[in-house]
Amino acid sequence: MTSPENKTDVKPDTKKDPDKEKRKIKSDKKMREIMTAYYIEAKTPKEQTGKKIAWITSGGPVEPLQVMDVIPIYPENYGAMIGASKMGVELCEKSEEMGYSSDLCSYARADIASSTVNGGPIGGLPEPDMLICCNNICGTVLKWYEVQARYYNVPLFILDTPICHTEFNSDMKRYVVTQIQEYISFLEKICGKPFDYDRMNEVGALSIRGQALWQEILDTTMNRPAPMTCFDAFFHLAMIVTLRGTQTAVDYYESLLAEMKERIAEGIGMLPHEKYRLVWDNLPIWYRLRWLSNKFTDRSACLVADTYTSGWCSSMKYLDENDFLGSMAEMYTRIFLNSGTDIMADNIIKMVEKYEADGVVFHSNRSCKPYSLGQYDMQKLIQKKVGIPTLMIEADMVDERMFSESQVETRIDAFIEMLK
Amino acid sequence: MESLSLFHEINAKPDEYAAKWKTETGGKVIGNFCSYTPEELITASGALPFRILGTGADISKADAYLQSYSCSLVRGALEDALAGRLDFLDGTVFPHTCDSIQRLSDIWRMNTGFPFHADLVMPVKLDTESAGEYMVSVIRKFRKDLEKGLGIEITDDMLKDAIVTSNRVRKNLSRLYAVRKQNPELINSSDLHTIFRAAMLMDRKQLADSLEPIAASLESKTATAATKKKRVVLSGGLCSMPDVYKVIEASGGAIVWDDFCTGSRYFEGFIDENGDLEKNIAEKYMERVACPAKHSGIFSRGEYLVEKIRENNADGVIFVFLKFCDPHSFDYPYMKEMIEKEGIPSMLFEIEDKSSSEGQLKTRCEAFMEML
C-alpha cells in the first residue's frame, strides 16, 4: 500500500528534462493532496471531528465503517509509509528491544513500536476506538491486532475468513455471512447508533465503482507502450485501500483513468524505451522503489502489472451490485491471497497472458509468509505453462537490513540476459 | 515401574512401526501436523493417525520448495516426504493453523503425491457461537472426506469406540502429568516426552492399554522427599529436537508442566461419549487450551500460563519455540510480562535446528537454573 510519503526518495530534478516531464503522471499531485487531507482529518482531535477511529487490516471490510462515519486507519499503509521514508530499521529495532523477534512481519514490528513512541513520518497514527482484523491476508494480522488490543485496551472484531485452498464451500459462506451480521452489531454497539442499510447500498455502489475503475486503470498497461508501471500503481493504490467506498476515490480514479487514456492516445509510455514487459509478485520493497524502478527502466524493462495492487479488485466478480452486504462475505473471503498456491500461480499466468509479459519478478518477502511460501512452485508452474523466465529477489518490504543491493542488481542483470 | 521399552523402540524408528502396523492390520496411515487434528475420526475410520514431527535430517530437497525463513518443522517434514521417508503414508491432514503450515499444505498437495489430502479449515476464532457452529461443520465434512477418501463408512458406533479410546489415552496421559507434578523424581520428563512422541503415532488401543499399567504403577509409589530441583514450566511450540527435557533436567531443573502441543495441549479436554458425537468433538477442540495461531481472547494464553505456574508451584518458565514461529513470537513479550508481574523469571530459547541448538541450550539452562 502506498501514501504521499512513498515517493520521498524521489529527489526533485534540478534541471528539468522535458522528456521526463512529459512522462510524469500529472494526477500525482492531486493524490498527495487527498491523502494529506485524509491523514489531517484522522489526526484532528476527535472532539472536533466527532468521528470514531477504527484501525483495520488492508483486506478488511471497510464499507460498513464508511456507513457508520468511522474513520478507517490502516496500520499496513503506515507500515508502507514508514518503509518508504526509510524509517523502518529504527522502528523494527525498537520492537526487537520490546521482545519481538526480528523474524516477524516488519509492518507489524514497525507499527507496534511506532505506537509506543509516536514514530514514523507523521508522528504516529491516531489512537483507535476499535480494531477490525480480517485474516484473509494472513494469520499475522490476528496476532498483531491482539497486541494492539492489549496496548490500547479497545474492542477487537475479528472477521475470520477461512482459507480457500481448493474450494469455497457453503459452510464457509454461512460462517462469514453470519460474521458480517456480528460485525454490524459490533459497530452499532460501539457507535451507539443503528446501522443505515440505505447508506450501505450507496457506499457499496461506490466501492464497486472504485474497484472497477481501479481495474480499468491497471488494465491501461495492456497498451504498448504502457502509460504507467507497477511502481505507479503502488503509489495510486492508497486510494482504493483507504478510501474505498467513497466518492473521493471514485472521482480521483476517474480523473486518473482519463489521464491514462490521454497518454495512450498520445503514445506516451512511462518508459522512454519499452522493450520487455514484466509482472511483479508480492509487496513492494518500499525503501528501494526508486532504485528498483530505475534499474528496470535503464534496462528497458517495464513492470506492466503486479499481483499486489490488483489484489484490491481480484474478487470483485463475487460482488452483487444489488446486494453488497450479502455478497461481501464471499468477496472478502475469496481474495487471491486467501487461496491455494496453484490458484495464485494461475492468477499470475493469466496476468502474463493478459498483459503480454516476457517475464515475472518475484519478491520473496521475509515478512509475508502466506504471499511468499509457494513462490518456488509458482516459478515452476510458470516455466511449465508459459515458458518465460522468472527472477527471485530476496528482500523484505520494510526492513532494509534484509536487502543486498549488489546481489539484487546482479540477479536483475542475469535475468535481463535471459529475456534477450 | 512398567517398562518404557516399547515407547523407546517406537520412538527410535517410528517409520518402521507405522509400516509394520500397516502390514499387520492392512489399515491406512494418515499423517497429520497438529494437535487440532480430530484423531478420533481417523481412528474410527480404521486408519492410524501419525503425527509428523520431522526426523531432523539435513535439508536438501525441500530447499527447492521452501524459503530459508520457514521453520524447521515445515522444512523438515517436506524434506522427509520428498526423500521418501514418509512413503508409508496413505494421506495427510492439515488443520489450519499458521501461515507456514497453510502454505505447506499447498506445496505438499502439489508435490508429494500421497493419495489422500485433506485441509481442515477450522475457525481461527474459538470464542464465538458462530465459530463453534462452523467448527461442527468442519468436523462433519472431515468425516465425509475421510469416508470418501478411504472408501469406508464411519458408523456412529465406530466413532464412539474411537472416542472412548481417545478419552482413555487422554486420561492416562494426564495421570502421568499428575504424578510428575507431585513428584518429579518418579518419572523424568525425557521419558515422559518419549511416551508422548510415541503416543501420537501408535495404535491408539495399544496405547491406551500400555499406558494404564504405567500410570497405575507410578501412582502406587510413595512420594520421596520433595525435589530440590527448580520447578520449571515450559511454554511454547512443538519441540521434538533436541531433547530439551534431558538438557533442562541435567541443569538442575524439574519440569512440572508444559504448554506444548506435543504435551499438555495434546491431552487436555475430554470428549463427551454420548449424543451428537461430531458436535462433541468440535466442542472439545473449541474449548481446549488454544494454540497461539488461534484466538480465544487477548489474554487467554497468558492467563493459562499464570494459572499453571500457580497450580504447579513453579519457580521459573522456559519459553521454547522454533525459530520463525510467528504465533509464538508474537505472544512471547506479553506472556513474559504477565509472569514477571507474578515474580516468575523466564528465559527464551529459539530452536533453529538440532545440531546448532543443543550446546547453546545447555549453557543457557545452567545459567538460568543458577539464577533461580
XYZ file of C-alpha atoms in Angstrom, chain B:
372
model
C 7.754 -49.157 37.146
C 6.452 -50.761 33.978
C 8.963 -50.858 31.214
C 9.037 -47.984 28.785
C 10.984 -50.006 26.272
C 8.015 -50.203 23.883
C 7.873 -46.415 23.701
C 11.603 -46.062 23.281
C 11.565 -48.608 20.469
C 8.743 -46.880 18.628
C 10.391 -43.533 19.048
C 13.687 -44.764 17.678
C 12.040 -45.931 14.452
C 8.542 -44.500 14.046
C 8.538 -45.216 10.312
C 9.223 -48.892 10.910
C 6.455 -49.038 13.480
C 3.945 -47.497 11.074
C 4.998 -49.716 8.196
C 4.728 -52.821 10.378
C 1.337 -51.725 11.681
C 0.177 -51.374 8.093
C 1.328 -54.826 7.098
C -0.201 -56.429 10.146
C -3.557 -54.682 10.118
C -3.971 -53.859 6.448
C -5.012 -50.378 7.605
C -4.077 -46.992 6.225
C -1.736 -44.463 7.827
C -2.780 -40.800 7.844
C -0.132 -38.214 8.613
C -1.042 -35.013 10.386
C 0.593 -31.857 11.593
C -1.176 -30.569 14.549
C -2.862 -31.280 17.853
C -6.091 -29.874 16.375
C -6.344 -32.936 14.142
C -9.524 -34.743 15.218
C -7.710 -38.062 15.527
C -10.879 -39.714 16.758
C -12.306 -39.666 13.237
C -9.127 -41.106 11.763
C -9.043 -43.852 14.371
C -12.733 -44.525 13.773
C -12.057 -44.991 10.075
C -9.655 -47.798 10.950
C -6.616 -45.762 9.963
C -3.633 -44.849 12.103
C -3.200 -41.135 12.892
C 0.506 -40.416 12.585
C 1.813 -37.103 13.866
C 4.593 -35.817 11.624
C 7.341 -34.199 13.667
C 10.270 -34.363 11.259
C 13.262 -36.651 11.521
C 15.743 -33.813 11.742
C 17.628 -34.958 8.669
C 19.643 -32.416 6.688
C 17.646 -30.294 4.281
C 18.489 -30.642 0.618
C 15.362 -31.378 -1.434
C 12.984 -29.088 0.479
C 15.129 -26.044 -0.332
C 13.756 -26.128 -3.849
C 10.236 -25.580 -2.445
C 10.589 -23.523 0.702
C 12.466 -20.363 1.578
C 15.015 -20.353 4.385
C 12.640 -18.366 6.594
C 10.302 -21.308 7.134
C 10.585 -23.145 10.429
C 12.446 -26.410 10.819
C 9.206 -28.377 11.228
C 7.820 -27.208 7.896
C 11.096 -27.675 6.037
C 11.990 -30.900 7.816
C 8.636 -32.547 7.187
C 8.687 -31.674 3.497
C 12.249 -32.955 3.269
C 11.193 -36.265 4.808
C 8.274 -36.567 2.406
C 10.330 -35.746 -0.677
C 13.153 -38.054 0.378
C 10.753 -40.962 0.720
C 10.984 -41.266 4.483
C 7.201 -40.989 4.774
C 6.338 -43.408 1.990
C 4.208 -45.445 4.362
C 1.634 -42.633 4.482
C -1.623 -43.002 2.585
C -2.568 -39.426 3.102
C -2.134 -36.268 5.125
C -4.382 -33.963 7.080
C -3.681 -30.260 7.504
C -5.731 -28.492 10.155
C -5.499 -24.761 9.534
C -3.082 -23.153 11.971
C -0.295 -20.788 10.970
C 0.652 -19.189 7.653
C 3.567 -21.561 7.125
C 1.528 -24.732 7.610
C -1.157 -23.219 5.372
C 1.302 -22.911 2.506
C 2.991 -26.217 3.324
C -0.390 -27.832 2.706
C -0.453 -26.423 -0.834
C 3.151 -27.359 -1.544
C 2.568 -30.831 -0.093
C -0.577 -31.350 -2.153
C 1.187 -30.256 -5.318
C 4.415 -32.194 -4.882
C 4.338 -35.204 -2.606
C 1.750 -37.386 -4.321
C 0.103 -39.062 -1.341
C -3.345 -40.312 -2.387
C -5.381 -38.583 0.316
C -5.132 -34.891 1.201
C -7.475 -33.016 3.497
C -7.471 -29.393 4.570
C -9.403 -28.869 7.759
C -10.068 -25.180 7.552
C -11.104 -24.759 11.144
C -12.136 -21.417 12.586
C -9.353 -19.212 13.869
C -11.699 -17.694 16.442
C -12.644 -20.066 19.217
C -14.720 -17.729 21.340
C -17.919 -17.104 19.405
C -21.050 -19.104 18.806
C -20.843 -18.864 15.030
C -17.254 -20.132 15.114
C -18.458 -23.060 17.213
C -21.130 -23.881 14.637
C -18.605 -23.618 11.855
C -16.261 -25.961 13.736
C -19.032 -28.565 13.856
C -19.482 -28.275 10.086
C -15.725 -28.730 9.571
C -15.788 -31.919 11.654
C -18.826 -33.242 9.771
C -17.192 -32.512 6.453
C -13.952 -34.188 7.523
C -15.872 -37.352 8.359
C -17.325 -37.364 4.833
C -13.946 -36.583 3.264
C -12.370 -39.475 5.144
C -15.160 -41.837 4.144
C -14.818 -40.863 0.522
C -11.015 -40.728 0.505
C -10.503 -44.037 2.283
C -13.513 -45.752 0.777
C -15.155 -46.764 4.042
C -18.149 -45.832 6.117
C -17.620 -44.477 9.611
C -20.614 -45.557 11.680
C -21.573 -43.861 14.928
C -20.549 -46.992 16.805
C -17.084 -46.871 15.260
C -16.823 -43.211 16.153
C -17.969 -43.770 19.696
C -15.462 -46.561 20.122
C -12.679 -44.268 18.898
C -13.762 -41.505 21.268
C -13.785 -43.897 24.210
C -10.257 -44.973 23.325
C -9.061 -41.434 22.878
C -10.545 -40.416 26.223
C -8.746 -43.334 27.854
C -5.494 -42.178 26.283
C -6.046 -38.608 27.460
C -6.928 -39.701 30.940
C -3.851 -41.864 31.290
C -1.558 -39.228 29.867
C -2.964 -36.714 32.315
C -2.348 -39.198 35.155
C 1.326 -39.223 34.212
C 1.416 -35.423 34.383
C -0.280 -35.517 37.784
C 2.355 -37.925 39.119
C 5.170 -35.778 37.807
C 3.652 -32.650 39.297
C 3.511 -34.285 42.746
C 6.864 -35.900 42.475
C 9.096 -35.075 39.552
C 11.635 -37.642 40.737
C 9.302 -40.523 39.867
C 9.310 -40.009 36.123
C 11.767 -37.919 34.246
C 10.455 -35.610 31.576
C 12.615 -37.032 28.861
C 10.900 -40.400 29.362
C 7.543 -38.710 29.524
C 8.220 -36.954 26.244
C 9.240 -40.284 24.721
C 5.826 -41.621 25.690
C 4.105 -38.607 24.114
C 6.039 -38.804 20.877
C 5.159 -42.457 20.524
C 1.583 -41.817 21.632
C 0.977 -39.504 18.724
C 1.693 -42.202 16.166
C 0.939 -45.584 17.692
C -2.169 -47.701 17.569
C -4.443 -45.887 19.969
C -5.943 -49.015 21.566
C -2.499 -50.484 22.115
C -1.505 -47.117 23.516
C -4.384 -46.880 25.964
C -3.709 -50.430 27.130
C 0.020 -49.774 27.570
C -0.490 -46.546 29.471
C -2.818 -47.969 32.132
C -0.249 -50.120 33.963
C 2.423 -47.429 33.713
C 0.151 -44.853 35.294
C -1.034 -47.294 37.952
C 2.470 -48.343 38.833
C 3.663 -44.755 39.171
C 0.686 -43.794 41.301
C 1.362 -46.658 43.699
C 4.834 -45.418 44.504
C 5.199 -43.474 47.680
C 6.390 -39.959 47.367
C 10.034 -39.429 48.048
C 11.281 -36.262 49.669
C 10.304 -33.125 47.796
C 12.589 -32.398 44.898
C 15.457 -29.993 45.431
C 15.417 -29.217 41.769
C 13.972 -25.991 40.448
C 10.392 -26.444 39.303
C 10.015 -25.279 35.728
C 7.049 -24.812 33.378
C 7.719 -24.964 29.647
C 5.773 -22.782 27.275
C 5.872 -22.660 23.531
C 5.667 -24.691 20.421
C 6.431 -28.063 19.251
C 9.758 -29.195 20.440
C 10.985 -32.581 19.493
C 14.625 -31.838 18.998
C 16.985 -31.509 20.587
C 15.883 -33.323 23.728
C 15.274 -30.167 25.738
C 13.928 -32.242 28.596
C 17.226 -34.011 29.172
C 19.171 -30.779 28.994
C 16.903 -28.975 31.451
C 16.946 -31.854 33.905
C 20.713 -32.194 33.667
C 20.993 -28.488 34.523
C 19.095 -28.987 37.773
C 15.553 -28.280 36.623
C 12.453 -30.394 37.114
C 9.748 -29.852 34.519
C 6.385 -29.799 36.240
C 4.091 -28.670 33.419
C 4.158 -27.544 29.827
C 2.015 -25.668 27.354
C 3.103 -27.638 24.294
C 1.031 -29.177 21.534
C 3.201 -32.241 21.999
C 2.418 -32.199 25.727
C -0.497 -30.871 27.740
C -2.342 -29.425 24.750
C -2.463 -32.971 23.347
C -4.361 -34.486 26.253
C -6.317 -31.666 27.870
C -10.075 -31.882 27.481
C -12.384 -34.868 27.198
C -14.965 -35.645 24.565
C -18.490 -36.421 25.656
C -19.165 -40.030 24.620
C -22.931 -39.595 24.260
C -25.189 -37.572 21.990
C -24.101 -35.841 18.784
C -20.552 -37.141 18.578
C -19.370 -34.783 15.860
C -20.627 -31.871 17.880
C -18.876 -33.205 20.949
C -15.596 -33.494 19.086
C -15.969 -29.933 17.816
C -16.681 -28.671 21.313
C -13.571 -30.269 22.702
C -11.349 -28.570 20.142
C -13.094 -25.253 20.710
C -12.652 -25.361 24.460
C -9.200 -26.867 24.761
C -6.356 -24.524 25.671
C -5.569 -22.653 22.480
C -2.565 -22.724 20.213
C -1.312 -19.161 19.580
C -2.384 -19.425 15.947
C -5.956 -19.393 17.250
C -7.873 -16.705 19.081
C -9.662 -17.277 22.355
C -9.410 -13.809 23.838
C -6.442 -11.490 24.049
C -5.124 -12.670 27.418
C -6.121 -16.341 27.415
C -2.730 -17.886 26.883
C -1.038 -15.641 29.415
C -3.736 -16.374 31.971
C -3.386 -20.091 31.348
C 0.355 -19.892 31.932
C -0.032 -17.942 35.166
C -2.615 -20.462 36.358
C -0.311 -23.381 35.613
C 2.603 -21.682 37.376
C 0.485 -21.256 40.499
C -1.028 -24.736 40.365
C 2.377 -26.325 39.981
C 4.360 -24.074 42.348
C 6.776 -23.297 39.562
C 9.974 -21.330 40.142
C 10.502 -20.329 36.554
C 9.360 -20.585 32.945
C 11.352 -21.591 29.917
C 9.849 -20.436 26.632
C 10.892 -22.779 23.857
C 9.818 -22.437 20.274
C 11.047 -22.909 16.773
C 12.760 -20.045 15.039
C 10.373 -18.444 12.507
C 7.312 -19.445 14.529
C 5.268 -16.249 14.173
C 2.339 -17.015 16.500
C 4.578 -17.848 19.439
C 6.940 -14.964 18.770
C 4.021 -12.517 18.851
C 2.735 -13.852 22.175
C 6.078 -14.046 23.913
C 6.506 -10.393 25.065
C 3.113 -10.101 26.759
C 3.281 -13.539 28.343
C 6.728 -12.783 29.691
C 5.423 -9.518 31.124
C 2.442 -11.233 32.724
C 4.546 -13.789 34.535
C 7.090 -11.163 35.564
C 4.280 -9.421 37.412
C 3.867 -12.682 39.308
C 7.545 -12.560 40.194
C 8.366 -15.506 37.953
C 11.575 -15.271 35.936
C 11.825 -16.735 32.459
C 14.198 -17.441 29.638
C 13.538 -17.776 25.931
C 15.136 -20.343 23.700
C 14.530 -20.362 19.973
C 15.380 -23.625 18.257
C 16.630 -23.420 14.715
C 17.813 -26.934 14.113
C 19.027 -29.897 16.046
C 22.765 -29.539 15.717
C 23.217 -25.855 16.452
C 20.884 -25.752 19.419
C 21.921 -28.357 21.940
C 25.161 -26.810 23.184
C 23.689 -23.348 23.456
C 20.654 -24.612 25.298
C 22.832 -26.359 27.874
C 24.806 -23.199 28.659
C 21.676 -21.057 28.862
C 19.822 -23.546 31.064
C 22.653 -23.873 33.500
C 22.849 -20.110 33.890
C 19.074 -19.886 34.296
C 18.908 -22.580 36.973
C 21.675 -20.880 38.859
C 19.734 -17.646 38.745
C 16.617 -19.370 40.079
